[in-house]
Tab-separated table of C-alpha atoms and ligand atoms in Angstrom:
chain	number	residue	atom	x	y	z
Y	1261	MET	CA	39.598	-15.989	-18.272
Y	1262	ILE	CA	38.929	-12.473	-17.594
Y	1263	SER	CA	40.394	-10.926	-14.519
Y	1264	THR	CA	38.197	-10.035	-11.760
Y	1265	ASN	CA	40.670	-7.640	-10.058
Y	1266	MET	CA	39.681	-4.148	-11.798
Y	1267	LYS	CA	40.308	-0.504	-11.689
Y	1268	ILE	CA	37.181	1.303	-13.174
Y	1269	LEU	CA	36.885	4.959	-14.254
Y	1270	SER	CA	33.110	5.973	-14.860
Y	1271	ILE	CA	31.138	8.683	-16.115
Y	1272	GLU	CA	27.621	9.689	-15.387
Y	1273	THR	CA	25.942	12.562	-17.402
Y	1274	SER	CA	22.301	11.279	-17.871
Y	1275	CYS	CA	20.623	14.345	-16.197
Y	1276	ASP	CA	21.728	17.220	-14.383
Y	1277	GLU	CA	24.790	15.954	-12.546
Y	1278	THR	CA	28.139	15.700	-14.205
Y	1279	ALA	CA	30.024	12.920	-12.247
Y	1280	LEU	CA	33.144	11.052	-12.552
Y	1281	ALA	CA	34.373	8.108	-10.341
Y	1282	LEU	CA	37.509	5.931	-9.895
Y	1283	ILE	CA	36.726	2.685	-8.087
Y	1284	GLU	CA	38.583	-0.559	-7.467
Y	1285	ALA	CA	36.598	-3.834	-7.691
Y	1286	ASN	CA	37.440	-7.335	-7.017
Y	1287	GLY	CA	35.898	-10.703	-5.857
Y	1288	GLY	CA	33.914	-11.193	-9.062
Y	1289	LEU	CA	30.177	-11.801	-9.209
Y	1290	LYS	CA	30.073	-14.213	-6.174
Y	1291	SER	CA	31.513	-11.740	-3.668
Y	1292	PRO	CA	32.273	-8.358	-5.397
Y	1293	LYS	CA	33.794	-5.831	-3.298
Y	1294	PHE	CA	34.489	-2.117	-3.936
Y	1295	LYS	CA	36.623	0.486	-2.812
Y	1296	VAL	CA	35.810	4.040	-3.860
Y	1297	LEU	CA	39.067	5.911	-4.802
Y	1298	LYS	CA	37.330	9.200	-5.915
Y	1299	ASN	CA	33.799	10.122	-6.447
Y	1300	ILE	CA	33.220	13.564	-7.894
Y	1301	VAL	CA	29.931	15.134	-8.725
Y	1302	SER	CA	29.178	18.651	-9.958
Y	1303	SER	CA	25.428	19.413	-9.588
Y	1304	GLN	CA	23.813	21.944	-11.897
Y	1305	ILE	CA	20.674	22.284	-9.576
Y	1306	LYS	CA	21.687	26.399	-9.083
Y	1307	ILE	CA	21.453	26.687	-13.077
Y	1308	HIS	CA	18.045	24.850	-13.685
Y	1309	ALA	CA	16.298	25.963	-10.407
Y	1310	PRO	CA	14.926	29.288	-12.147
Y	1311	PHE	CA	13.270	27.140	-14.830
Y	1312	GLY	CA	11.583	24.740	-12.206
Y	1313	GLY	CA	13.259	21.713	-13.995
Y	1314	VAL	CA	16.215	20.371	-16.016
Y	1315	VAL	CA	16.553	22.240	-19.194
Y	1316	PRO	CA	18.186	19.532	-21.579
Y	1317	ASN	CA	20.305	21.779	-23.726
Y	1318	LEU	CA	21.608	23.837	-20.765
Y	1319	ALA	CA	22.570	20.522	-19.140
Y	1320	LYS	CA	24.495	19.502	-22.167
Y	1321	ARG	CA	26.365	22.845	-22.066
Y	1322	GLU	CA	27.202	22.540	-18.466
Y	1323	HIS	CA	28.578	18.756	-19.040
Y	1324	LEU	CA	30.697	19.903	-21.925
Y	1325	LYS	CA	32.206	22.423	-19.534
Y	1326	ASN	CA	32.457	20.564	-16.355
Y	1327	LEU	CA	33.710	16.938	-17.655
Y	1328	PRO	CA	37.380	18.382	-18.578
Y	1329	LEU	CA	37.371	19.987	-15.172
Y	1330	LEU	CA	36.262	16.984	-13.243
Y	1331	PHE	CA	38.652	14.729	-15.343
Y	1332	LYS	CA	41.634	16.783	-14.578
Y	1333	ASN	CA	40.925	16.345	-10.822
Y	1334	LEU	CA	40.682	12.934	-11.373
Y	1335	LYS	CA	43.970	12.426	-13.423
Y	1336	LEU	CA	45.860	13.675	-10.230
Y	1337	GLU	CA	44.340	10.641	-8.385
Y	1338	ILE	CA	45.581	8.213	-11.256
Y	1339	ARG	CA	49.025	9.790	-11.780
Y	1340	ASN	CA	50.965	7.775	-9.305
Y	1341	SER	CA	49.051	4.542	-9.739
Y	1342	ARG	CA	47.854	2.057	-12.177
Y	1343	PRO	CA	45.712	3.397	-15.135
Y	1344	PRO	CA	42.055	2.105	-15.392
Y	1345	ASN	CA	41.475	-1.034	-17.109
Y	1346	LEU	CA	37.866	-0.380	-17.475
Y	1347	LEU	CA	36.081	2.709	-18.521
Y	1348	ALA	CA	32.315	3.062	-18.042
Y	1349	VAL	CA	29.915	5.445	-19.289
Y	1350	THR	CA	26.120	5.916	-18.721
Y	1351	VAL	CA	24.318	5.279	-22.066
Y	1352	GLY	CA	20.538	5.548	-20.823
Y	1353	PRO	CA	18.065	6.127	-19.837
Y	1354	GLY	CA	18.203	9.898	-19.680
Y	1355	LEU	CA	18.351	13.022	-21.649
Y	1356	GLU	CA	19.744	12.124	-24.919
Y	1357	PRO	CA	21.997	15.281	-25.652
Y	1358	CYS	CA	23.389	14.934	-21.950
Y	1359	LEU	CA	24.103	11.255	-22.606
Y	1360	TRP	CA	25.872	11.849	-25.943
Y	1361	THR	CA	28.255	14.065	-24.040
Y	1362	GLY	CA	29.072	11.579	-21.663
Y	1363	VAL	CA	29.601	9.018	-24.483
Y	1364	GLY	CA	31.595	11.439	-26.461
Y	1365	PHE	CA	33.917	12.187	-23.757
Y	1366	ALA	CA	34.492	8.597	-22.763
Y	1367	LYS	CA	35.716	7.932	-26.425
Y	1368	GLU	CA	38.019	10.753	-26.305
Y	1369	ILE	CA	39.624	9.916	-23.121
Y	1370	LYS	CA	40.009	6.257	-24.151
Y	1371	LYS	CA	41.648	7.348	-27.350
Y	1372	LYS	CA	43.824	9.921	-25.656
Y	1373	TYR	CA	44.828	8.429	-22.468
Y	1374	PHE	CA	43.612	4.900	-21.937
Y	1375	PRO	CA	43.765	3.106	-25.323
Y	1376	LYS	CA	44.131	-0.367	-23.632
Y	1377	ALA	CA	41.309	-0.046	-21.263
Y	1378	LYS	CA	38.023	-1.718	-22.534
Y	1379	LEU	CA	35.037	0.930	-22.683
Y	1380	ILE	CA	31.518	-0.252	-21.751
Y	1381	GLY	CA	28.092	1.235	-21.985
Y	1382	VAL	CA	25.974	1.172	-18.607
Y	1383	ASN	CA	22.442	1.317	-17.692
Y	1384	HIS	CA	21.679	4.089	-15.342
Y	1385	LEU	CA	19.024	2.164	-13.699
Y	1386	GLU	CA	21.463	-0.829	-13.045
Y	1387	GLY	CA	23.806	1.811	-11.303
Y	1388	HIS	CA	20.938	2.394	-8.950
Y	1389	LEU	CA	19.986	-1.057	-8.442
Y	1390	TYR	CA	23.594	-2.095	-7.604
Y	1391	SER	CA	24.406	1.167	-5.438
Y	1392	PHE	CA	23.675	-0.651	-2.233
Y	1393	LEU	CA	27.015	-2.624	-2.844
Y	1394	LEU	CA	29.003	0.686	-2.291
Y	1395	THR	CA	27.638	0.333	1.446
Y	1396	LYS	CA	27.195	-3.193	1.909
Y	1397	LYS	CA	30.510	-4.972	2.340
Y	1398	THR	CA	29.633	-8.467	1.506
Y	1399	VAL	CA	27.195	-10.415	-0.726
Y	1400	ASN	CA	26.156	-13.705	0.821
Y	1401	SER	CA	23.359	-16.264	0.680
Y	1402	LYS	CA	21.126	-14.083	3.163
Y	1403	ILE	CA	20.415	-11.570	0.572
Y	1404	PHE	CA	18.497	-13.365	-2.203
Y	1405	PRO	CA	15.731	-13.471	-3.279
Y	1406	ALA	CA	15.316	-9.682	-2.821
Y	1407	VAL	CA	12.781	-7.209	-3.512
Y	1408	ALA	CA	14.321	-4.016	-5.052
Y	1409	LEU	CA	12.473	-0.532	-5.183
Y	1410	ILE	CA	14.124	1.894	-7.466
Y	1411	VAL	CA	12.494	5.342	-7.007
Y	1412	SER	CA	13.918	8.303	-9.028
Y	1413	GLY	CA	12.826	11.451	-10.794
Y	1414	GLY	CA	12.146	9.458	-13.857
Y	1415	HIS	CA	11.396	5.824	-12.583
Y	1416	THR	CA	9.394	3.975	-10.006
Y	1417	ILE	CA	10.238	0.093	-10.398
Y	1418	LEU	CA	9.710	-2.763	-8.334
Y	1419	LEU	CA	12.063	-5.975	-9.159
Y	1420	LEU	CA	12.387	-9.387	-7.844
Y	1421	MET	CA	16.115	-10.351	-7.762
Y	1422	LYS	CA	16.825	-14.142	-7.646
Y	1423	SER	CA	20.516	-13.174	-7.746
Y	1424	LEU	CA	23.029	-10.335	-8.368
Y	1425	THR	CA	22.445	-10.831	-12.086
Y	1426	GLU	CA	18.961	-12.430	-12.402
Y	1427	TRP	CA	15.935	-10.237	-11.922
Y	1428	LYS	CA	12.211	-9.976	-12.937
Y	1429	LYS	CA	10.275	-6.778	-13.088
Y	1430	LEU	CA	7.250	-7.029	-11.006
Y	1431	GLY	CA	5.729	-3.568	-11.517
Y	1432	GLU	CA	6.282	0.034	-12.387
Y	1433	THR	CA	4.322	3.299	-12.332
Y	1434	ARG	CA	1.858	3.681	-14.846
Y	1435	ASP	CA	2.309	7.570	-15.076
Y	1436	ASP	CA	4.320	9.932	-13.378
Y	1437	ALA	CA	7.435	8.573	-11.189
Y	1438	VAL	CA	7.483	9.260	-7.573
Y	1439	GLY	CA	10.362	11.805	-7.955
Y	1440	GLU	CA	8.446	13.614	-10.427
Y	1441	ALA	CA	5.503	14.015	-8.223
Y	1442	PHE	CA	7.443	15.359	-5.495
Y	1443	ASP	CA	9.092	17.975	-7.868
Y	1444	LYS	CA	5.466	18.844	-9.256
Y	1445	VAL	CA	3.875	19.173	-5.822
Y	1446	ALA	CA	6.809	21.372	-4.680
Y	1447	ARG	CA	6.201	23.424	-7.485
Y	1448	MET	CA	2.434	23.960	-6.614
Y	1449	LEU	CA	3.634	24.815	-3.014
Y	1450	GLU	CA	6.005	27.371	-4.257
Y	1451	LEU	CA	9.112	25.615	-3.215
Y	1452	PRO	CA	12.503	25.454	-5.185
Y	1453	PHE	CA	13.506	22.606	-7.608
Y	1454	PRO	CA	14.217	19.846	-7.035
Y	1455	GLY	CA	11.364	19.383	-4.790
Y	1456	GLY	CA	11.932	16.043	-3.071
Y	1457	PRO	CA	14.448	17.226	-0.335
Y	1458	GLU	CA	12.379	20.641	-0.014
Y	1459	ILE	CA	9.216	18.733	0.629
Y	1460	GLU	CA	10.907	16.570	3.169
Y	1461	LYS	CA	12.310	19.694	5.051
Y	1462	LEU	CA	8.826	21.419	5.073
Y	1463	ALA	CA	7.053	18.219	6.064
Y	1464	LYS	CA	9.046	17.996	9.288
Y	1465	SER	CA	6.979	20.932	10.934
Y	1466	GLY	CA	3.539	19.606	9.226
Y	1467	ASN	CA	0.934	17.200	10.342
Y	1468	SER	CA	0.845	14.403	7.966
Y	1469	ASN	CA	-2.874	13.549	9.061
Y	1470	ALA	CA	-4.126	16.850	8.411
Y	1471	ILE	CA	-5.198	15.964	4.660
Y	1472	ASN	CA	-6.356	12.436	3.727
Y	1473	PHE	CA	-4.913	12.405	0.034
Y	1474	PRO	CA	-5.400	9.415	-1.877
Y	1475	ARG	CA	-3.061	6.377	-1.992
Y	1476	PRO	CA	-3.753	5.394	-5.706
Y	1477	MET	CA	-3.525	1.575	-6.328
Y	1478	ILE	CA	-2.462	0.630	-3.040
Y	1479	ASN	CA	-4.949	-2.235	-2.956
Y	1480	SER	CA	-4.581	-3.329	-6.749
Y	1481	LYS	CA	-3.435	-6.836	-6.852
Y	1482	ASP	CA	-0.592	-6.040	-9.366
Y	1483	TYR	CA	2.739	-4.311	-8.159
Y	1484	ASP	CA	2.143	-1.303	-10.423
Y	1485	PHE	CA	2.082	2.224	-9.125
Y	1486	SER	CA	0.333	5.410	-10.005
Y	1487	PHE	CA	1.301	8.868	-8.677
Y	1488	SER	CA	-0.278	11.311	-11.043
Y	1489	GLY	CA	-3.849	11.201	-9.267
Y	1490	LEU	CA	-2.009	12.056	-5.825
Y	1491	LYS	CA	-0.396	14.918	-7.487
Y	1492	THR	CA	-3.615	16.297	-8.889
Y	1493	SER	CA	-5.459	15.757	-5.412
Y	1494	VAL	CA	-2.798	18.137	-4.122
Y	1495	LEU	CA	-3.587	20.521	-7.034
Y	1496	TYR	CA	-7.390	20.334	-6.559
Y	1497	PHE	CA	-6.897	20.881	-2.931
Y	1498	LEU	CA	-5.230	23.963	-3.593
Y	1499	ARG	CA	-7.381	25.117	-6.373
Y	1500	ASP	CA	-10.598	24.621	-4.405
Y	1501	SER	CA	-9.484	27.295	-2.001
Y	1502	TYR	CA	-9.084	29.781	-4.583
Y	1503	GLU	CA	-11.800	32.192	-5.405
Y	1504	SER	CA	-10.608	32.691	-8.818
Y	1505	THR	CA	-7.324	32.292	-10.810
Y	1506	LYS	CA	-6.739	35.992	-10.420
Y	1507	THR	CA	-7.048	35.795	-6.509
Y	1508	TYR	CA	-4.577	32.810	-6.659
Y	1509	GLN	CA	-2.089	34.712	-8.913
Y	1510	SER	CA	-2.117	37.718	-6.510
Y	1511	THR	CA	-1.001	35.508	-3.589
Y	1512	LYS	CA	2.047	34.308	-5.554
Y	1513	THR	CA	3.830	37.643	-5.150
Y	1514	THR	CA	5.935	36.422	-2.090
Y	1515	THR	CA	6.060	32.787	-0.446
Y	1516	LYS	CA	4.958	34.434	2.771
Y	1517	ASN	CA	1.968	35.832	1.144
Y	1518	PHE	CA	1.442	32.378	-0.422
Y	1519	ARG	CA	1.488	30.638	2.657
Y	1520	ASN	CA	-0.646	32.796	4.596
Y	1521	PHE	CA	-3.191	32.677	1.818
Y	1522	VAL	CA	-3.424	28.816	2.003
Y	1523	LYS	CA	-3.484	29.044	5.708
Y	1524	PHE	CA	-6.374	31.470	5.536
Y	1525	ARG	CA	-8.366	29.517	2.950
Y	1526	THR	CA	-7.712	25.852	3.683
Y	1527	PHE	CA	-7.328	25.975	7.539
Y	1528	VAL	CA	-4.023	23.898	7.237
Y	1529	SER	CA	-0.519	25.125	6.513
Y	1530	VAL	CA	1.806	24.510	3.467
Y	1531	ALA	CA	3.702	22.379	5.768
Y	1532	ASP	CA	0.595	20.279	6.618
Y	1533	ILE	CA	0.087	19.832	2.894
Y	1534	ALA	CA	3.555	18.623	2.389
Y	1535	ALA	CA	3.666	16.398	5.026
Y	1536	SER	CA	0.469	14.666	4.050
Y	1537	PHE	CA	1.569	14.384	0.597
Y	1538	GLU	CA	4.715	12.724	1.638
Y	1539	ARG	CA	2.801	10.314	3.943
Y	1540	ALA	CA	0.540	9.227	1.167
Y	1541	ALA	CA	3.414	8.851	-1.432
Y	1542	VAL	CA	5.494	6.928	1.136
Y	1543	ASP	CA	2.493	4.734	2.100
Y	1544	THR	CA	1.882	3.469	-1.093
Y	1545	LEU	CA	5.609	2.656	-1.813
Y	1546	VAL	CA	5.855	0.801	1.364
Y	1547	ALA	CA	2.487	-0.888	1.081
Y	1548	LYS	CA	3.389	-2.194	-2.453
Y	1549	THR	CA	7.012	-3.327	-1.770
Y	1550	MET	CA	6.218	-5.127	1.310
Y	1551	ARG	CA	3.438	-7.108	-0.020
Y	1552	ALA	CA	5.952	-8.072	-2.827
Y	1553	ALA	CA	8.461	-8.972	-0.048
Y	1554	LYS	CA	5.994	-11.222	1.670
Y	1555	GLU	CA	4.638	-12.830	-1.299
Y	1556	CYS	CA	8.060	-13.516	-2.778
Y	1557	LYS	CA	9.523	-14.458	0.606
Y	1558	ALA	CA	12.113	-12.087	0.056
Y	1559	LYS	CA	15.229	-12.241	2.497
Y	1560	SER	CA	15.965	-8.559	1.835
Y	1561	VAL	CA	14.442	-5.433	0.819
Y	1562	MET	CA	16.692	-2.923	-1.303
Y	1563	LEU	CA	15.891	0.681	-1.818
Y	1564	SER	CA	17.570	3.013	-4.382
Y	1565	GLY	CA	17.428	6.166	-6.474
Y	1566	GLY	CA	17.210	9.864	-5.690
Y	1567	VAL	CA	13.936	9.386	-3.533
Y	1568	ALA	CA	15.793	6.776	-1.573
Y	1569	ALA	CA	17.336	9.925	0.256
Y	1570	ASN	CA	13.819	10.431	1.837
Y	1571	LYS	CA	14.136	9.550	5.525
Y	1572	LEU	CA	10.451	8.672	6.102
Y	1573	LEU	CA	10.497	6.242	3.364
Y	1574	ARG	CA	13.984	4.626	4.662
Y	1575	LYS	CA	12.528	4.396	8.233
Y	1576	GLU	CA	9.269	2.801	7.193
Y	1577	LEU	CA	10.790	0.358	4.955
Y	1578	LYS	CA	13.461	-0.376	7.535
Y	1579	ILE	CA	10.971	-1.045	10.264
Y	1580	GLN	CA	8.506	-3.106	8.094
Y	1581	SER	CA	11.584	-5.253	6.867
Y	1582	SER	CA	12.527	-6.080	10.184
Y	1583	LEU	CA	8.842	-7.202	11.198
Y	1584	LEU	CA	9.241	-9.454	8.147
Y	1585	LYS	CA	12.613	-10.741	9.429
Y	1586	ALA	CA	14.172	-9.531	6.086
Y	1587	ASN	CA	17.248	-7.342	5.627
Y	1588	PHE	CA	17.017	-3.761	4.492
Y	1589	PHE	CA	19.690	-2.234	2.230
Y	1590	ALA	CA	19.923	1.259	1.019
Y	1591	PRO	CA	23.105	3.170	-0.154
Y	1592	SER	CA	24.487	5.667	2.216
Y	1593	MET	CA	23.099	9.355	1.471
Y	1594	LYS	CA	25.753	10.268	-1.157
Y	1595	PHE	CA	25.083	7.312	-3.287
Y	1596	ASN	CA	21.336	7.925	-3.620
Y	1597	THR	CA	21.064	10.746	-6.000
Y	1598	ASP	CA	22.979	10.427	-9.351
Y	1599	ASN	CA	26.570	9.780	-9.112
Y	1600	ALA	CA	29.390	7.981	-11.159
Y	1601	ALA	CA	30.587	5.451	-8.466
Y	1602	MET	CA	27.300	3.425	-8.804
Y	1603	ILE	CA	27.874	3.499	-12.632
Y	1604	GLY	CA	31.242	1.845	-11.813
Y	1605	VAL	CA	29.826	-0.854	-9.819
Y	1606	ALA	CA	27.242	-1.701	-12.383
Y	1607	ALA	CA	29.900	-1.721	-14.956
Y	1608	TYR	CA	31.822	-4.242	-13.078
Y	1609	ILE	CA	28.856	-6.387	-12.847
Y	1610	SER	CA	27.567	-6.093	-16.403
Y	1611	TYR	CA	31.208	-6.729	-17.619
Y	1612	LEU	CA	31.653	-9.870	-15.777
Y	1613	LYS	CA	28.249	-11.038	-17.032
Y	1614	ARG	CA	29.448	-10.261	-20.400
Y	1615	GLY	CA	26.651	-7.831	-21.037
Y	1616	ASN	CA	27.507	-6.071	-24.344
Y	1617	ARG	CA	25.634	-2.809	-24.583
Y	1618	ALA	CA	26.288	-0.472	-27.611
Y	1619	ILE	CA	28.234	2.646	-26.808
Y	1620	ARG	CA	25.674	5.079	-28.054
Y	1621	ALA	CA	23.069	7.221	-26.055
Y	1622	GLN	CA	19.974	5.288	-25.530
Y	1623	ALA	CA	17.401	7.820	-23.932
Y	1624	ASN	CA	14.477	5.329	-23.189
Y	1625	LEU	CA	16.692	2.385	-22.098
Y	1626	ASN	CA	14.806	0.160	-19.436
Y	1627	LEU	CA	15.769	-2.573	-17.190
U	2335	KG4	O1	18.190	9.378	-9.062
U	2335	KG4	P1	17.996	11.012	-9.303
U	2335	KG4	O2	19.009	11.821	-8.554
U	2335	KG4	O3	17.925	11.434	-10.569
U	2335	KG4	C1	17.082	10.429	-11.640
U	2335	KG4	O4	17.791	9.657	-12.119
U	2335	KG4	O5	15.978	10.924	-11.805
U	2335	KG4	O6	16.572	11.322	-8.634
U	2335	KG4	C2	16.162	12.726	-8.635
U	2335	KG4	C3	14.735	12.762	-7.758
U	2335	KG4	C4	14.073	14.197	-7.887
U	2335	KG4	O7	12.919	13.893	-8.307
U	2335	KG4	C5	14.203	14.540	-6.527
U	2335	KG4	O8	13.440	15.420	-6.126
U	2335	KG4	C6	14.219	13.339	-5.691
U	2335	KG4	O9	14.968	12.422	-6.401
U	2335	KG4	N1	14.664	13.323	-4.267
U	2335	KG4	C7	13.929	13.276	-3.259
U	2335	KG4	C8	14.802	13.559	-2.096
U	2335	KG4	N2	16.004	13.732	-2.454
U	2335	KG4	C9	15.935	13.749	-4.080
U	2335	KG4	N3	12.562	12.861	-3.008
U	2335	KG4	C10	12.104	12.891	-1.873
U	2335	KG4	N4	12.688	13.061	-0.670
U	2335	KG4	C11	14.024	13.309	-0.676
U	2335	KG4	N5	14.722	13.575	0.216
U	2336	ZN	ZN1	19.237	8.452	-11.363
């Protein structure tokens, strides 16, 4: 019999956040409960922003620098209590050099400080999937079957969960992930990286009905998504308003100049473009998710991943779920974007399920 009462130290370095967490877990697979003792995230956004995206080797360098600093902080928390009996590290999907940094660090601290602890590899996507458990305090019969939407910078996946440990993939994006589309459109609109929160902010002052951008695959019978066409429509909308590339380049001297130019040429504001794009992306995600929920007779709808921070998406899914008399679960704001607490939660479930994953970077790991 393995104990279900665990203290878990988890490490997340799959992309541009260096994160460590210490959580307590008990209750087993039937009614898992978690207490977050420490959750530290060091974001590298400022370092990557000038490049308009994450630069893998820069990210790796920052992880190498940040991990010992965060660990020093975490050790203070452990000093006067029992040491962790489970160590968890994200092994994929993600940027390979970054994943190796986390894996190497996990092995190092196990050897040096926690030789008795078990070390397990965690799928980052399972981390997002289970992140609702950090906010939802009880797991009961009113949850499953559930339809889960995972939306991040690298993935857009729709799952049918029969239980906490059994799921089936219903669909996923055939091209860009929705977070990637947000980031790319933000770039077109001269907004800083990462673009999701910037589009959301700007969209607040815009009219979401100003431009009728396409909702790709919204009526297709499957549960797949496509966001590259929507992204390209925004590009064409802007491009068609330029006289030439030269005119366009000349507008890019300042943000104000660019925004005035767009307004003058297209008769809509940059905020209108952001709001119309956000609406089109959210409409597509909500339509597919709710159709799946209806067809699968889901008792709940779950949302996770970085894009789950988007308030319009949360609001729409919540309203539509209640119309269907289904519960709606999404993690609280701090657990949407990458963090290590969710890796600890997934580690607990994976460990009890005896999911034996190799402790090596697996950049293309999927669900
Ligand atoms: O899960 P995450 O932190 O990292 C990955 O695993 O990819 O997700 C990051 C993505 C980025 O594309 C970012 O632009 C998007 O989440 N994002 C948002 C919002 N906050 C973050 N997208 C839309 N609205 C937001 N408020
Ligand atoms: Zn993520």
